[in-house]
Short mmCIF file of C-alpha atoms and ligand atoms in Angstrom, two decimals:
data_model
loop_
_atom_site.label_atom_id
_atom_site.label_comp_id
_atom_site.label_asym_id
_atom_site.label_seq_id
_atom_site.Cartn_x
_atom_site.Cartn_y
_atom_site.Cartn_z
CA UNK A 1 23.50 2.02 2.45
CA UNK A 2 24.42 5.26 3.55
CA UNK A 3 26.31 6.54 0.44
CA UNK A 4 24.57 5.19 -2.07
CA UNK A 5 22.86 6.42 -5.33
CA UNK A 6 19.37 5.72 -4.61
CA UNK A 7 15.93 6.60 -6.89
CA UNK A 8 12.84 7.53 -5.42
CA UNK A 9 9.82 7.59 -7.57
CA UNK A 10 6.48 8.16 -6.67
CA UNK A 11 3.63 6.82 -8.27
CA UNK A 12 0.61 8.70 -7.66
CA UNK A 13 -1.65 6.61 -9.94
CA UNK A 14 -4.76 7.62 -10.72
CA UNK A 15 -4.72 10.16 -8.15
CA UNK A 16 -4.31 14.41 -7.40
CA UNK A 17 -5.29 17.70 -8.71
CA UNK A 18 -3.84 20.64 -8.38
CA UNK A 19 -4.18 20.99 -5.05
CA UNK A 20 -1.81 18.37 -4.79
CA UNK A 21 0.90 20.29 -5.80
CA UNK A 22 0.47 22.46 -2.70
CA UNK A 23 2.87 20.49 -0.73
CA UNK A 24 5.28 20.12 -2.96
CA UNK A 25 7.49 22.51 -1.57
CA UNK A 26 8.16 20.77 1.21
CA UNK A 27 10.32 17.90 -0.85
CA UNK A 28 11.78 20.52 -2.79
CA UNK A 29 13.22 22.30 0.50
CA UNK A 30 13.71 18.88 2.38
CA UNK A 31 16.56 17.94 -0.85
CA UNK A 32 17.59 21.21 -0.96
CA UNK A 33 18.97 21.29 2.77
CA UNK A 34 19.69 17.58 3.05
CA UNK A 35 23.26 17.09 3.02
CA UNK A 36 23.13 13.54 1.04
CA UNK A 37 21.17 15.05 -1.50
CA UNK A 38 24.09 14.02 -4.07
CA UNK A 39 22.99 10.85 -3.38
CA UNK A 40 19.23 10.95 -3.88
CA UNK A 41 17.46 11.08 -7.64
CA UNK A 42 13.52 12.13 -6.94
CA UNK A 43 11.06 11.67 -9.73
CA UNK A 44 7.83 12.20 -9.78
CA UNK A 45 4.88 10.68 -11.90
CA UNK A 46 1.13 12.25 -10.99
CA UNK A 47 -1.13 11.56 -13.66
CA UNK A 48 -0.67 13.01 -17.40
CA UNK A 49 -2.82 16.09 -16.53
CA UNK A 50 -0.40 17.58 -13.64
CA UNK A 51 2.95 16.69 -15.77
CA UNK A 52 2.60 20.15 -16.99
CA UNK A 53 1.75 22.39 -13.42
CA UNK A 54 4.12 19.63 -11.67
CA UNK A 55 7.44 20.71 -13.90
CA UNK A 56 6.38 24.21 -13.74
CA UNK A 57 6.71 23.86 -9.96
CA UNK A 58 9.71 21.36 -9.83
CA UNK A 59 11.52 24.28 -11.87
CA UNK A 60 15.12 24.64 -11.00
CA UNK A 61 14.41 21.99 -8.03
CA UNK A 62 16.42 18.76 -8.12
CA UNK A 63 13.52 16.63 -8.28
CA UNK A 64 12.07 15.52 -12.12
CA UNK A 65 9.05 14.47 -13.32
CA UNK A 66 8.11 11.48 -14.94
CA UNK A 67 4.55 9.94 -16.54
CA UNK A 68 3.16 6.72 -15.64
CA UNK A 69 2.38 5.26 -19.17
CA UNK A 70 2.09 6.27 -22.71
CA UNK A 71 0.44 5.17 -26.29
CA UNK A 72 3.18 2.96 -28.22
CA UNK A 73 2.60 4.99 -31.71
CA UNK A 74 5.40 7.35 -32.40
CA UNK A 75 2.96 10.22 -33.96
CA UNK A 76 -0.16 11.77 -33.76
CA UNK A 77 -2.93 9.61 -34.71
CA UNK A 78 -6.82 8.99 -34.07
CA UNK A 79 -6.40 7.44 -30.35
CA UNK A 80 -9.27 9.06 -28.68
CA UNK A 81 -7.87 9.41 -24.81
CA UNK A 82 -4.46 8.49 -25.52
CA UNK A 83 -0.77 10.35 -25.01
CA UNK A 84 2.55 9.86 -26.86
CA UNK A 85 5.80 9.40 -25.72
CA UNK A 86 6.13 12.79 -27.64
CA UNK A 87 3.45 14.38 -26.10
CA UNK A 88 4.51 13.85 -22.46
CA UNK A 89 8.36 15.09 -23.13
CA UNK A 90 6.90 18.04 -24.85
CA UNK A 91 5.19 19.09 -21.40
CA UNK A 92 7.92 18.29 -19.21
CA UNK A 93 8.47 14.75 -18.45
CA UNK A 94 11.72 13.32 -18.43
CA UNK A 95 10.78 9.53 -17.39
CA UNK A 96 8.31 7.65 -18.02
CA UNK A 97 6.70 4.24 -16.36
CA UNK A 98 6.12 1.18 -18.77
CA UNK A 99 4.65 -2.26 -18.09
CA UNK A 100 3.22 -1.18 -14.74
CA UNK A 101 1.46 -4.54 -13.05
CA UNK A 102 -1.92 -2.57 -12.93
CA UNK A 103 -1.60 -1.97 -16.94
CA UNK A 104 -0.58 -5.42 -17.89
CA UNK A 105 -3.48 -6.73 -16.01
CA UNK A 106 -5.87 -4.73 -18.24
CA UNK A 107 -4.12 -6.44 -20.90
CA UNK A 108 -0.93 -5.08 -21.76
CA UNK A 109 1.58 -7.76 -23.05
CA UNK A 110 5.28 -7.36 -22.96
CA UNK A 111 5.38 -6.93 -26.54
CA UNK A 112 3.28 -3.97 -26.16
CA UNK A 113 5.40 -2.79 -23.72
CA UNK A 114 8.18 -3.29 -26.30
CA UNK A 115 6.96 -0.83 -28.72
CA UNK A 116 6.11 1.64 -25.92
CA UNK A 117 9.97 1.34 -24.00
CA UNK A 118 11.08 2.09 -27.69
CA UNK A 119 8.97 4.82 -28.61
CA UNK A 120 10.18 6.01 -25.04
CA UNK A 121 13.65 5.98 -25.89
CA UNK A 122 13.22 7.66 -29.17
CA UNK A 123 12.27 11.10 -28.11
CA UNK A 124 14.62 10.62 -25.31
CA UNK A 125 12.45 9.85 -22.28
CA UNK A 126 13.96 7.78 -19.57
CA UNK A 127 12.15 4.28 -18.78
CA UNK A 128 11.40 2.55 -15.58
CA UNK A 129 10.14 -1.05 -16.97
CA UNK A 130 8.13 -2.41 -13.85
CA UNK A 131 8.28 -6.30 -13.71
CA UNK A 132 6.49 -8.77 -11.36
CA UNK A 133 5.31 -12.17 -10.90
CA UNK A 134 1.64 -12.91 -9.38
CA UNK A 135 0.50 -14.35 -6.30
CA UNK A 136 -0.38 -17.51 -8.68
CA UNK A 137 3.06 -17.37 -10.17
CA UNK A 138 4.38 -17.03 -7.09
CA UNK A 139 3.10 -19.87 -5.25
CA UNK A 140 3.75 -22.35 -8.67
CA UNK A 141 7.33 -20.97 -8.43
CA UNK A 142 8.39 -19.56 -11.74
CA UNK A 143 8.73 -15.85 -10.58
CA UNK A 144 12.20 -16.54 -12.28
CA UNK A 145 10.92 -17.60 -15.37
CA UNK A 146 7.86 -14.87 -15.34
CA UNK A 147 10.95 -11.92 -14.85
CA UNK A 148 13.47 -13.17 -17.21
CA UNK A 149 10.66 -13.53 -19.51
CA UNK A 150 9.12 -10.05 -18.91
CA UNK A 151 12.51 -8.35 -19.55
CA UNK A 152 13.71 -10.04 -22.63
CA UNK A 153 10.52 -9.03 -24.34
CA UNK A 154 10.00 -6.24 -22.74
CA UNK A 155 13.53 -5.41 -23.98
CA UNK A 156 13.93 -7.37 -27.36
CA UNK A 157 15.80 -5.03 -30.20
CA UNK A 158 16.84 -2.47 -27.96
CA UNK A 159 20.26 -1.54 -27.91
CA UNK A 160 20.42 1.46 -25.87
CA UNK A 161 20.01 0.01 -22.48
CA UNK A 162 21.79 2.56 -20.38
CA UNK A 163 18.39 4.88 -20.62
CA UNK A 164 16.21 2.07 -18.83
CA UNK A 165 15.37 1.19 -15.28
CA UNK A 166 14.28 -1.77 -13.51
CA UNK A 167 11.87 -1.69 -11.00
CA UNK A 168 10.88 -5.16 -9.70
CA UNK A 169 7.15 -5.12 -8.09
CA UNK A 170 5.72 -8.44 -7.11
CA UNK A 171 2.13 -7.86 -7.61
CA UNK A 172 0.99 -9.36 -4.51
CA UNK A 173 3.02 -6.78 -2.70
CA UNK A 174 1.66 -3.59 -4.32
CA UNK A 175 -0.92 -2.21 -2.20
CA UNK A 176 -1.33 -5.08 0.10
CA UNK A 177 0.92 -3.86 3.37
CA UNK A 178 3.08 -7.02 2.14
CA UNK A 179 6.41 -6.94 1.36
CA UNK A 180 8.72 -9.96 0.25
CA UNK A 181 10.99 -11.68 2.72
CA UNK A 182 14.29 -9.92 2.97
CA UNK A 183 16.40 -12.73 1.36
CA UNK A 184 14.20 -13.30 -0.73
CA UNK A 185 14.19 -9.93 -1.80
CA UNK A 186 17.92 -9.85 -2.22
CA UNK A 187 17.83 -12.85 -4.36
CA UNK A 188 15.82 -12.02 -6.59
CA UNK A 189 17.01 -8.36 -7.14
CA UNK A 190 20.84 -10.59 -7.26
CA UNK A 191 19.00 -12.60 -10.11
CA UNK A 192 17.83 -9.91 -12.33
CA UNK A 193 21.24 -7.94 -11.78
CA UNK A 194 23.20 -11.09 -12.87
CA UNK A 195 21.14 -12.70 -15.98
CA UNK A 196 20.78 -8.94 -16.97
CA UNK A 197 24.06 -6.88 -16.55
CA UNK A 198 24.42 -3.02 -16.11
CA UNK A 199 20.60 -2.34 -14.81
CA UNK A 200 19.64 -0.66 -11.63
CA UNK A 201 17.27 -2.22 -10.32
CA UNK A 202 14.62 -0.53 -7.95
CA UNK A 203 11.55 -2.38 -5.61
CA UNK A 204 8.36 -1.50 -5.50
CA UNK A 205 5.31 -2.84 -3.45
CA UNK A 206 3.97 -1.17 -0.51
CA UNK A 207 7.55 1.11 0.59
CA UNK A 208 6.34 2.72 3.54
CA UNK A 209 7.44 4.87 6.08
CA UNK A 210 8.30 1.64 8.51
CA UNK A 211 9.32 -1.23 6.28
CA UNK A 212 11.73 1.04 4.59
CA UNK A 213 14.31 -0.01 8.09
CA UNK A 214 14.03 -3.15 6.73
CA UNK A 215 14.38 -2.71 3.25
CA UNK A 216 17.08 -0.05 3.16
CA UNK A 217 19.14 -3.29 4.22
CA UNK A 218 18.79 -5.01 1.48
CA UNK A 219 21.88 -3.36 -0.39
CA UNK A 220 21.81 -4.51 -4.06
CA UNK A 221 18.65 -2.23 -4.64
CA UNK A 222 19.15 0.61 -6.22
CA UNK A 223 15.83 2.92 -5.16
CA UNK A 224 12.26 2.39 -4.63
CA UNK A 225 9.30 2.87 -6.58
CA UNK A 226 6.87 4.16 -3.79
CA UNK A 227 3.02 4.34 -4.35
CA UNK A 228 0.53 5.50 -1.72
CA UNK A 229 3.38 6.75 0.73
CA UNK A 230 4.58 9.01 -1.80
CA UNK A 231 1.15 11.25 -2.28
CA UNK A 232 2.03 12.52 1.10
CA UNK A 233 4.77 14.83 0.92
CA UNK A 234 5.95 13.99 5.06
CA UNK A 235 5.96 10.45 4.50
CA UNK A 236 7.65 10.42 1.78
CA UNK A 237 10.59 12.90 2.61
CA UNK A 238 10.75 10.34 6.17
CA UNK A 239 10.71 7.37 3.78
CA UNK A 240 14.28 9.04 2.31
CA UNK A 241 15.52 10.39 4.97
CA UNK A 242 15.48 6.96 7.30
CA UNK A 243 17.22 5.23 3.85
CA UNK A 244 20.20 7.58 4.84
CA UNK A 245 20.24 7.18 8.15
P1 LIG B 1 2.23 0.89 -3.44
O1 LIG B 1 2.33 0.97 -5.04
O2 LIG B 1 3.48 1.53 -2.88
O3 LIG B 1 0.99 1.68 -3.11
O4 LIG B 1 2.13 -0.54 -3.09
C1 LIG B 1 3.54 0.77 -5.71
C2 LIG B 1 3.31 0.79 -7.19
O5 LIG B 1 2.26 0.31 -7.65
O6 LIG B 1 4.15 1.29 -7.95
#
């Protein structure tokens, strides 16, 4: 796994302020001397209101920034609290999370997530579609089913599919400490990869700074999509550097 292209993205959820950015600096210096750093995509999503501050300070850095949702309608409109697809690019975001297991549990549906992946693509934000089968599903063994099914609505109509990522997240993994079985892992990641050609396809679920030994194994991922770890700038500069190792 040594010389491989590899995404990290960090999801900082509903968490930061400004002071968050402090540390930034760190990461930015960490790429800048790392000698694989060819190799390594960073993107980072805080929350909508440090997209802004966050580019400013990511300026002329390798590292991009990303959001972690937006509103499906292409335009303005009466959505009190909501932001556009349009709205995040035009304050610095390059990427942009859809379909994330913690939004489709307050009731997003993939055809929801349809509209927003294309309203994505439109201005010209990248995607990272997150995917994921329950605990429930999980144990009634249609995670297959629940995946295949998440990404051909998810992705119905859309023809320019070089511009979206995959980023498989079981649910029961995300913020539990548990991560899948390494096998199993690699089977699944080999499923999605050979029903649906020509995506990368990242994990996500608890990446931390010791499971990553394990998981940098697994060698048909293509990054990780890293939550808590990555709101500490040391951990997550050791959770890339041990993926090169
Ligand atoms: P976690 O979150 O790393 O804290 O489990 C991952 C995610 O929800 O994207």
């Amino acid at each position: 796994m040594t010389n491989k292209y590899m995404y990290f993205i960090a999801n900082w959820k509903m968490y930061g302020g400004l002071n968050s950015l402090n540390s930034l600096h760190k990461v930015i210096n960490f790429l800048r001397k790392f000698k694989k750093n060819n190799f390594i995509k960073i993107v980072y999503c805080p929350p909508h209101t440090l997209i802004r501050p966050m580019s400013k300070k990511l300026k002329n850095s390798l590292i991009n920034v990303g959001a972690q949702n937006c509103h499906e309608n292409d335009n303005y409109g009466p959505f009190t609290g909501s932001v556009n697809a349009k709205m995040l690019k035009n304050v610095g975001a390059k990427f942009v999370i859809i379909g994330h297991s913690e939004n489709r549990l307050r009731g997003e549906n993939n055809k929801l997530i349809n509209i927003k992946i294309k309203s994505a693509l439109k201005v010209g934000l990248k995607v990272i579609l997150c995917i994921g089968e329950t605990s429930v599903e999980k144990r009634k063994k249609i995670t297959k089913q629940i995946l295949s099914k998440q990404i051909k609505l998810g992705l119905d109509k859309i023809k320019n599919k070089n511009k979206i990522i995959i980023a498989y997240e079981p649910v029961w993994s995300i913020g539990t400490g548990i991560i899948p079985k390494p096998e199993d892992l690699f089977n699944t990641i080999n499923f999605i990869k050979k029903k649906f050609k020509n995506f990368k396809v990242l994990y996500g679920g608890s990446v931390n700074t010791k499971n990553i030994n394990e998981l940098k194994l697994i060698d048909n991922i293509d990054g990780f999509l890293i939550g808590g770890a990555s709101q500490d700038s040391k951990k997550f500069i050791d959770i890339i550097k041990k993926t090169y190792i």
